[in-house]
């Protein structure tokens, strides 16, 4: 017991020190030039390529532990690095260097009748805490995105990828140093003690402005529950596709198969298909056949079962389940109104798509559904910062505050007002 | 003890019911037309004018209690309504009706190479909780601003203005009903039990999206400390004016006197004057004389005292004090760099002004200081949503997330993405 307490105290002290150093680094970083930040990013890419052997050796240690622990094959796959993956991580640093620098850009500006000129200008958020699991590339991507937006970052990776993350982090620090930026701008928590996560979630006595969790539902749920600072995250992506009776059948078929089956494990994959009751005779059977042919298991509502017997029935739980697998729940709804009601009840407010030719249906879908991303006649799998043209993303947020949808460099900024006068005083 | 528990339980139950009704009202409100919302606002104005006698009678009850409790004259003044003040409240409803409706406006839009058209569109935030003290007009202003932005609102006013707030709230509900909008869109907490505040701060099981506290530092501090949902607020406005050696002396004099003395009790009033050490011979004495002549007490740093003996010396505490009174602390700093360091150390990140003709000094001030509002050659007392041209404001925020600076109707919104395609699937 005494050991635990003293250990917790020492982790807390360690983390507070990391927080103070991050806050101190944030000030010079906020005014660093775009050139300095890009120099650092390109130097990071070079360092990653040069350190390939070290990174793969570190990764081999992590893989050895994973094999000894008998971790799942999909987990080991996410953890595994090879020459190609290291090159891809380096390339991603170069792509982030090419993004426009958001800091200092004028979001909007206007003049007042008294001659004051007001500008709203992007500024960095400050210090960002990133808590992630086993993907070693998150170390590089999250570090680089935060740097691009002028933020200091504290990275807390999973213990299973600790050696890989450390090797990658060393390359990021080399990049910072090469550009004369503070090495503390990107810190990796050097302990795998779980108390470090609790310390981050407390905000480290005001040293953290926002937390970004990257990982499974249980990690995100813990972060959302316990964090005393704002969180950019989505708990799950329970995405719906509604096919209206006005939908082009061929288009609907392509969209639902892509939305569900292109990659089943990502947050933008569809989990529920809603079919307009006026389209039962025309669309329902072909859509279910297309999904079945693509290898998807169907969980059917009572109405669907009456029309197509023999399918597996959906339970109430199915409408609330993010399968992240080749499974989809299918319901018949009473037109766009029924679709809106179903989505209001079950959606995780991440992404929903409507397939329809009737413009009134599309406008109701767009106006009355309050999810971060709504798509018309396009696949839900476009829910991605890269596909939105934002460059890399650090995640997708479903909260309504500050960042919503893909979180790219622009969403990692705040703003301030600059007011230019020539002696105005207030009457 | 049992009584307290049961009372707490009943307040909690009452508040959860209010939260559920607010959440239910938020959905139709989010898609209410600008016309419906404006109809409601104009009907509120009419109802307020028509109910003047009732409102003044209710206010007389509050004033009687205030007199019996021996409350301070300034407090009683804030609480007091008369015919003119009721007319002003009604007029403010009409002015909010005239503001542009933020909901549905396209913030930005772009096309992707694959033909997808992406729009970022303003949406309401949802449900806003407003916790305020004795000013009865906040009931009307906060209710109207939240409505304009399509949000449901739960108002929790101070017990000292309970009768006045209830009479004003009745007029707001009449306006909602006249426009066929849900009466639950603007709810007033019907109990003065302090447990109601705790319940609001808990977020009412997900029924509240953001809390706005309006009142003194102790209220705001409690809200910031205890709230489990985002808060739009500023704890204090410890605003600085830096006078550079390149400043026009006459302009500097007018600005510092206005920034400090126009109204000393508002958050945008200046609390500290920083004078460039290169301007000691030219600017220091005239600025201090102008402030003294205007009736301001000076708290002088050691350097200032050496030059102008006899002034009251400033203590370390003075640099951290928001006087909200005719008192100012004055320090000599080593040019713009010294000003930036002093402000980084002591500022509450609300509003700071620089008086200077040297453009390099202005750019460093604008770039390196991270406060919500920075002004060049203008008074800090312009820190106000109305002066910014935003129409009414519900407050000023110093946090970095979502809303920063004046919080008007636009800042009371979130956004979503609408993506229009013609059959795109993701490769």
Short mmCIF file of C-alpha atoms in Angstrom, two decimals, chain A residues 29-344:
data_model
loop_
_atom_site.label_atom_id
_atom_site.label_comp_id
_atom_site.label_asym_id
_atom_site.label_seq_id
_atom_site.Cartn_x
_atom_site.Cartn_y
_atom_site.Cartn_z
CA UNK A 29 6.07 27.56 -30.14
CA UNK A 30 2.99 29.77 -30.50
CA UNK A 31 5.08 32.43 -32.22
CA UNK A 32 7.37 30.07 -34.17
CA UNK A 33 7.37 30.80 -37.89
CA UNK A 34 5.78 28.45 -40.40
CA UNK A 35 9.29 27.95 -41.81
CA UNK A 36 10.71 26.80 -38.47
CA UNK A 37 7.86 24.35 -37.93
CA UNK A 38 8.19 22.98 -41.46
CA UNK A 39 11.97 22.69 -41.10
CA UNK A 40 11.35 20.60 -38.00
CA UNK A 41 8.81 18.39 -39.78
CA UNK A 42 11.13 17.72 -42.72
CA UNK A 43 14.01 17.01 -40.33
CA UNK A 44 11.74 14.56 -38.50
CA UNK A 45 11.05 12.76 -41.79
CA UNK A 46 14.77 12.49 -42.49
CA UNK A 47 15.48 11.31 -38.94
CA UNK A 48 12.79 8.64 -39.20
CA UNK A 49 14.23 7.30 -42.45
CA UNK A 50 17.76 7.38 -41.01
CA UNK A 51 16.67 5.59 -37.82
CA UNK A 52 14.77 2.82 -39.60
CA UNK A 53 16.99 0.08 -38.16
CA UNK A 54 16.61 1.41 -34.59
CA UNK A 55 12.85 1.75 -34.98
CA UNK A 56 12.46 -1.79 -36.34
CA UNK A 57 14.67 -3.18 -33.55
CA UNK A 58 12.51 -1.41 -30.95
CA UNK A 59 9.40 -2.66 -32.69
CA UNK A 60 10.77 -6.22 -32.60
CA UNK A 61 10.96 -5.95 -28.80
CA UNK A 62 7.31 -4.85 -28.66
CA UNK A 63 6.31 -7.69 -31.01
CA UNK A 64 8.20 -10.21 -28.87
CA UNK A 65 6.25 -9.07 -25.77
CA UNK A 66 3.00 -9.16 -27.74
CA UNK A 67 3.69 -12.74 -28.85
CA UNK A 68 4.56 -13.76 -25.28
CA UNK A 69 1.35 -12.15 -24.04
CA UNK A 70 -0.61 -13.98 -26.74
CA UNK A 71 -2.19 -10.79 -28.09
CA UNK A 72 -4.70 -11.04 -30.97
CA UNK A 73 -3.50 -11.14 -34.56
CA UNK A 74 -5.34 -7.90 -35.47
CA UNK A 75 -3.64 -6.20 -32.52
CA UNK A 76 -0.23 -7.48 -33.56
CA UNK A 77 -0.90 -6.27 -37.10
CA UNK A 78 -1.59 -2.72 -35.90
CA UNK A 79 1.57 -2.85 -33.84
CA UNK A 80 3.87 -4.20 -36.55
CA UNK A 81 6.26 -1.86 -38.39
CA UNK A 82 8.30 -2.68 -41.46
CA UNK A 83 10.35 -0.68 -43.90
CA UNK A 84 7.28 0.39 -45.88
CA UNK A 85 5.41 1.54 -42.79
CA UNK A 86 8.36 3.55 -41.48
CA UNK A 87 8.65 5.22 -44.88
CA UNK A 88 4.92 6.00 -44.77
CA UNK A 89 5.31 7.62 -41.34
CA UNK A 90 8.15 9.77 -42.68
CA UNK A 91 6.09 10.68 -45.74
CA UNK A 92 3.23 11.76 -43.51
CA UNK A 93 5.60 14.27 -41.79
CA UNK A 94 6.38 15.74 -45.21
CA UNK A 95 2.68 15.99 -46.08
CA UNK A 96 1.93 17.79 -42.82
CA UNK A 97 4.77 20.21 -43.63
CA UNK A 98 2.99 21.00 -46.90
CA UNK A 99 -0.31 21.92 -45.23
CA UNK A 100 -1.08 25.63 -44.87
CA UNK A 101 -0.02 27.01 -41.47
CA UNK A 102 -3.25 27.89 -39.64
CA UNK A 103 -1.62 30.13 -37.02
CA UNK A 104 -2.02 33.85 -37.72
CA UNK A 105 -4.53 33.43 -40.54
CA UNK A 106 -7.39 35.91 -40.40
CA UNK A 107 -10.69 34.03 -40.03
CA UNK A 108 -12.80 37.12 -40.56
CA UNK A 109 -12.40 40.91 -40.31
CA UNK A 110 -14.66 43.92 -40.34
CA UNK A 111 -14.77 47.67 -39.72
CA UNK A 112 -16.83 49.53 -37.14
CA UNK A 113 -18.49 52.90 -37.76
CA UNK A 114 -16.02 54.50 -35.28
CA UNK A 115 -13.08 53.41 -37.45
CA UNK A 116 -11.97 50.41 -35.40
CA UNK A 117 -10.84 47.51 -37.59
CA UNK A 118 -11.46 44.11 -36.00
CA UNK A 119 -9.73 40.88 -37.04
CA UNK A 120 -10.39 37.38 -35.68
CA UNK A 121 -7.05 35.57 -35.99
CA UNK A 122 -6.15 31.90 -35.45
CA UNK A 123 -3.89 31.11 -32.49
CA UNK A 124 -2.64 27.79 -31.13
CA UNK A 125 -4.71 26.12 -28.43
CA UNK A 126 -1.68 25.67 -26.17
CA UNK A 127 -0.91 22.20 -24.81
CA UNK A 128 -2.62 19.08 -26.11
CA UNK A 129 -2.59 15.70 -24.37
CA UNK A 130 -2.90 12.69 -26.65
CA UNK A 131 -3.71 9.30 -25.10
CA UNK A 132 -3.52 6.38 -27.52
CA UNK A 133 -3.17 2.64 -27.72
CA UNK A 134 -0.99 0.40 -29.82
CA UNK A 135 -0.47 2.10 -33.20
CA UNK A 136 3.11 3.42 -33.12
CA UNK A 137 2.44 5.79 -36.05
CA UNK A 138 0.14 7.88 -33.82
CA UNK A 139 3.27 9.06 -31.99
CA UNK A 140 4.52 10.70 -35.17
CA UNK A 141 1.19 11.83 -36.63
CA UNK A 142 -0.20 13.38 -33.45
CA UNK A 143 3.12 15.01 -32.61
CA UNK A 144 3.44 16.52 -36.08
CA UNK A 145 -0.17 17.76 -36.32
CA UNK A 146 0.02 19.47 -32.91
CA UNK A 147 3.35 21.07 -33.86
CA UNK A 148 1.97 22.34 -37.17
CA UNK A 149 -0.82 24.13 -35.28
CA UNK A 150 1.72 25.66 -32.88
CA UNK A 151 0.76 23.48 -29.92
CA UNK A 152 2.96 21.67 -27.44
CA UNK A 153 1.91 18.05 -27.03
CA UNK A 154 2.21 15.39 -24.35
CA UNK A 155 1.95 11.90 -25.85
CA UNK A 156 0.92 8.92 -23.77
CA UNK A 157 1.09 5.74 -25.84
CA UNK A 158 0.06 2.24 -24.89
CA UNK A 159 2.51 0.05 -23.01
CA UNK A 160 2.44 -2.57 -25.79
CA UNK A 161 4.08 -0.18 -28.24
CA UNK A 162 6.34 1.57 -25.72
CA UNK A 163 9.66 0.69 -27.39
CA UNK A 164 8.45 1.61 -30.87
CA UNK A 165 6.98 4.90 -29.66
CA UNK A 166 10.20 5.81 -27.86
CA UNK A 167 12.28 5.19 -30.99
CA UNK A 168 9.91 7.28 -33.12
CA UNK A 169 9.74 10.04 -30.51
CA UNK A 170 13.54 10.33 -30.53
CA UNK A 171 13.31 11.22 -34.24
CA UNK A 172 10.68 13.90 -33.57
CA UNK A 173 12.92 15.52 -30.96
CA UNK A 174 15.81 15.51 -33.45
CA UNK A 175 13.57 17.42 -35.85
CA UNK A 176 12.65 20.01 -33.21
CA UNK A 177 16.28 20.52 -32.26
CA UNK A 178 17.30 20.86 -35.92
CA UNK A 179 14.83 23.74 -36.27
CA UNK A 180 15.85 25.39 -32.96
CA UNK A 181 12.43 24.71 -31.51
CA UNK A 182 12.07 23.64 -27.85
CA UNK A 183 12.60 19.89 -27.44
CA UNK A 184 9.81 19.92 -24.84
CA UNK A 185 7.30 20.82 -27.56
CA UNK A 186 6.72 17.07 -28.13
CA UNK A 187 7.11 15.00 -24.97
CA UNK A 188 6.45 11.29 -24.62
CA UNK A 189 5.39 10.15 -21.14
CA UNK A 190 8.29 7.89 -20.13
CA UNK A 191 6.29 5.57 -17.89
CA UNK A 192 3.65 2.98 -18.69
CA UNK A 193 2.17 3.39 -15.19
CA UNK A 194 -1.57 3.85 -15.57
CA UNK A 195 -1.51 6.63 -12.97
CA UNK A 196 0.02 8.78 -15.71
CA UNK A 197 -3.29 8.67 -17.61
CA UNK A 198 -5.19 9.83 -14.54
CA UNK A 199 -2.72 12.67 -14.10
CA UNK A 200 -3.18 13.78 -17.73
CA UNK A 201 -6.98 13.69 -17.35
CA UNK A 202 -6.72 15.98 -14.32
CA UNK A 203 -5.23 18.62 -16.62
CA UNK A 204 -1.90 18.76 -14.75
CA UNK A 205 -2.83 21.90 -12.77
CA UNK A 206 -3.83 23.90 -15.80
CA UNK A 207 -1.00 22.71 -18.04
CA UNK A 208 -3.29 20.91 -20.52
CA UNK A 209 -5.85 22.68 -22.70
CA UNK A 210 -7.44 19.70 -24.43
CA UNK A 211 -7.20 15.91 -24.42
CA UNK A 212 -7.47 13.78 -27.56
CA UNK A 213 -7.98 10.05 -26.94
CA UNK A 214 -7.17 7.71 -29.84
CA UNK A 215 -8.36 4.16 -29.35
CA UNK A 216 -11.23 1.86 -28.52
CA UNK A 217 -14.52 2.66 -26.89
CA UNK A 218 -13.40 1.82 -23.35
CA UNK A 219 -10.44 4.23 -23.54
CA UNK A 220 -12.60 7.02 -24.95
CA UNK A 221 -15.34 6.39 -22.40
CA UNK A 222 -12.84 6.60 -19.54
CA UNK A 223 -11.38 9.82 -20.91
CA UNK A 224 -14.81 11.43 -21.43
CA UNK A 225 -15.89 10.37 -17.94
CA UNK A 226 -12.83 11.45 -16.01
CA UNK A 227 -11.26 14.34 -17.90
CA UNK A 228 -11.37 17.70 -16.13
CA UNK A 229 -10.38 19.45 -19.38
CA UNK A 230 -12.12 19.53 -22.79
CA UNK A 231 -11.93 16.36 -24.91
CA UNK A 232 -12.01 16.02 -28.71
CA UNK A 233 -13.36 12.54 -29.38
CA UNK A 234 -16.12 10.31 -30.55
CA UNK A 235 -17.24 7.42 -28.42
CA UNK A 236 -18.51 5.47 -31.42
CA UNK A 237 -19.59 5.85 -35.01
CA UNK A 238 -23.06 4.37 -35.20
CA UNK A 239 -23.64 5.57 -38.77
CA UNK A 240 -26.94 5.23 -40.66
CA UNK A 241 -27.76 5.11 -44.36
CA UNK A 242 -31.34 6.04 -45.26
CA UNK A 243 -32.57 4.97 -48.69
CA UNK A 244 -35.59 6.99 -49.78
CA UNK A 245 -38.18 5.75 -52.31
CA UNK A 246 -36.88 8.47 -54.64
CA UNK A 247 -33.38 6.91 -54.57
CA UNK A 248 -31.70 5.63 -57.70
CA UNK A 249 -31.52 1.91 -56.89
CA UNK A 250 -28.19 1.28 -58.53
CA UNK A 251 -26.62 4.21 -56.69
CA UNK A 252 -28.16 3.10 -53.39
CA UNK A 253 -26.73 -0.40 -53.86
CA UNK A 254 -23.21 0.88 -54.51
CA UNK A 255 -23.35 3.33 -51.63
CA UNK A 256 -24.65 0.90 -48.99
CA UNK A 257 -22.15 -1.82 -49.96
CA UNK A 258 -19.29 0.69 -49.84
CA UNK A 259 -20.55 2.35 -46.64
CA UNK A 260 -20.73 -1.00 -44.86
CA UNK A 261 -18.08 -3.21 -46.46
CA UNK A 262 -15.17 -1.11 -47.79
CA UNK A 263 -13.61 -1.22 -44.35
CA UNK A 264 -15.83 -2.51 -41.58
CA UNK A 265 -13.55 -1.54 -38.68
CA UNK A 266 -13.51 2.24 -39.10
CA UNK A 267 -15.78 4.72 -37.37
CA UNK A 268 -17.34 5.91 -40.65
CA UNK A 269 -18.64 2.46 -41.65
CA UNK A 270 -22.43 2.11 -41.73
CA UNK A 271 -24.09 0.04 -39.00
CA UNK A 272 -27.79 0.46 -39.84
CA UNK A 273 -29.65 0.62 -43.16
CA UNK A 274 -33.02 2.38 -43.06
CA UNK A 275 -35.33 1.79 -46.03
CA UNK A 276 -38.35 3.96 -46.82
CA UNK A 277 -41.61 1.99 -46.45
CA UNK A 278 -42.62 3.34 -49.88
CA UNK A 279 -39.53 1.58 -51.30
CA UNK A 280 -40.25 -1.88 -49.89
CA UNK A 281 -41.35 -3.28 -53.25
CA UNK A 282 -38.54 -1.69 -55.24
CA UNK A 283 -35.41 -1.25 -53.10
CA UNK A 284 -35.47 -3.48 -50.02
CA UNK A 285 -34.74 -6.90 -51.50
CA UNK A 286 -32.03 -5.72 -53.96
CA UNK A 287 -30.20 -3.83 -51.22
CA UNK A 288 -30.23 -6.81 -48.86
CA UNK A 289 -29.10 -9.10 -51.67
CA UNK A 290 -26.22 -6.80 -52.56
CA UNK A 291 -25.07 -6.70 -48.94
CA UNK A 292 -25.40 -10.47 -48.54
CA UNK A 293 -23.46 -11.07 -51.75
CA UNK A 294 -20.73 -8.80 -50.42
CA UNK A 295 -20.44 -11.08 -47.40
CA UNK A 296 -22.46 -9.03 -44.91
CA UNK A 297 -24.69 -10.58 -42.23
CA UNK A 298 -28.16 -9.00 -41.96
CA UNK A 299 -30.05 -8.32 -38.70
CA UNK A 300 -33.60 -7.60 -39.82
CA UNK A 301 -36.45 -5.71 -38.16
CA UNK A 302 -39.89 -7.39 -37.86
CA UNK A 303 -41.17 -5.60 -40.97
CA UNK A 304 -38.15 -6.64 -43.01
CA UNK A 305 -38.58 -10.23 -41.79
CA UNK A 306 -42.20 -10.30 -42.92
CA UNK A 307 -41.08 -9.43 -46.44
CA UNK A 308 -37.86 -11.46 -46.51
CA UNK A 309 -38.28 -14.39 -44.10
CA UNK A 310 -35.29 -16.39 -42.94
CA UNK A 311 -33.03 -13.48 -42.05
CA UNK A 312 -31.63 -13.19 -38.53
CA UNK A 313 -33.96 -10.96 -36.48
CA UNK A 314 -32.64 -7.74 -34.99
CA UNK A 315 -33.08 -7.11 -31.26
CA UNK A 316 -33.41 -3.69 -29.63
CA UNK A 317 -29.70 -3.98 -28.85
CA UNK A 318 -28.85 -4.18 -32.56
CA UNK A 319 -30.00 -0.59 -33.19
CA UNK A 320 -27.52 0.51 -30.53
CA UNK A 321 -24.59 -1.60 -31.70
CA UNK A 322 -21.51 -0.40 -33.56
CA UNK A 323 -20.55 -3.77 -35.06
CA UNK A 324 -17.23 -2.69 -36.61
CA UNK A 325 -17.67 -5.95 -38.53
CA UNK A 326 -19.46 -7.38 -41.61
CA UNK A 327 -22.88 -7.12 -39.93
CA UNK A 328 -25.66 -4.59 -40.53
CA UNK A 329 -29.06 -3.97 -38.98
CA UNK A 330 -31.89 -3.17 -41.41
CA UNK A 331 -35.20 -1.47 -40.64
CA UNK A 332 -38.11 -0.12 -42.64
CA UNK A 333 -39.08 3.42 -41.67
CA UNK A 334 -42.01 5.63 -42.53
CA UNK A 335 -40.32 7.96 -45.02
CA UNK A 336 -37.87 10.72 -44.15
CA UNK A 337 -39.79 11.53 -40.94
CA UNK A 338 -39.36 7.95 -39.73
CA UNK A 339 -35.68 8.00 -40.66
CA UNK A 340 -35.13 11.23 -38.73
CA UNK A 341 -36.88 9.78 -35.65
CA UNK A 342 -34.87 6.55 -35.78
CA UNK A 343 -31.60 8.44 -36.14
CA UNK A 344 -32.49 10.92 -33.36
#
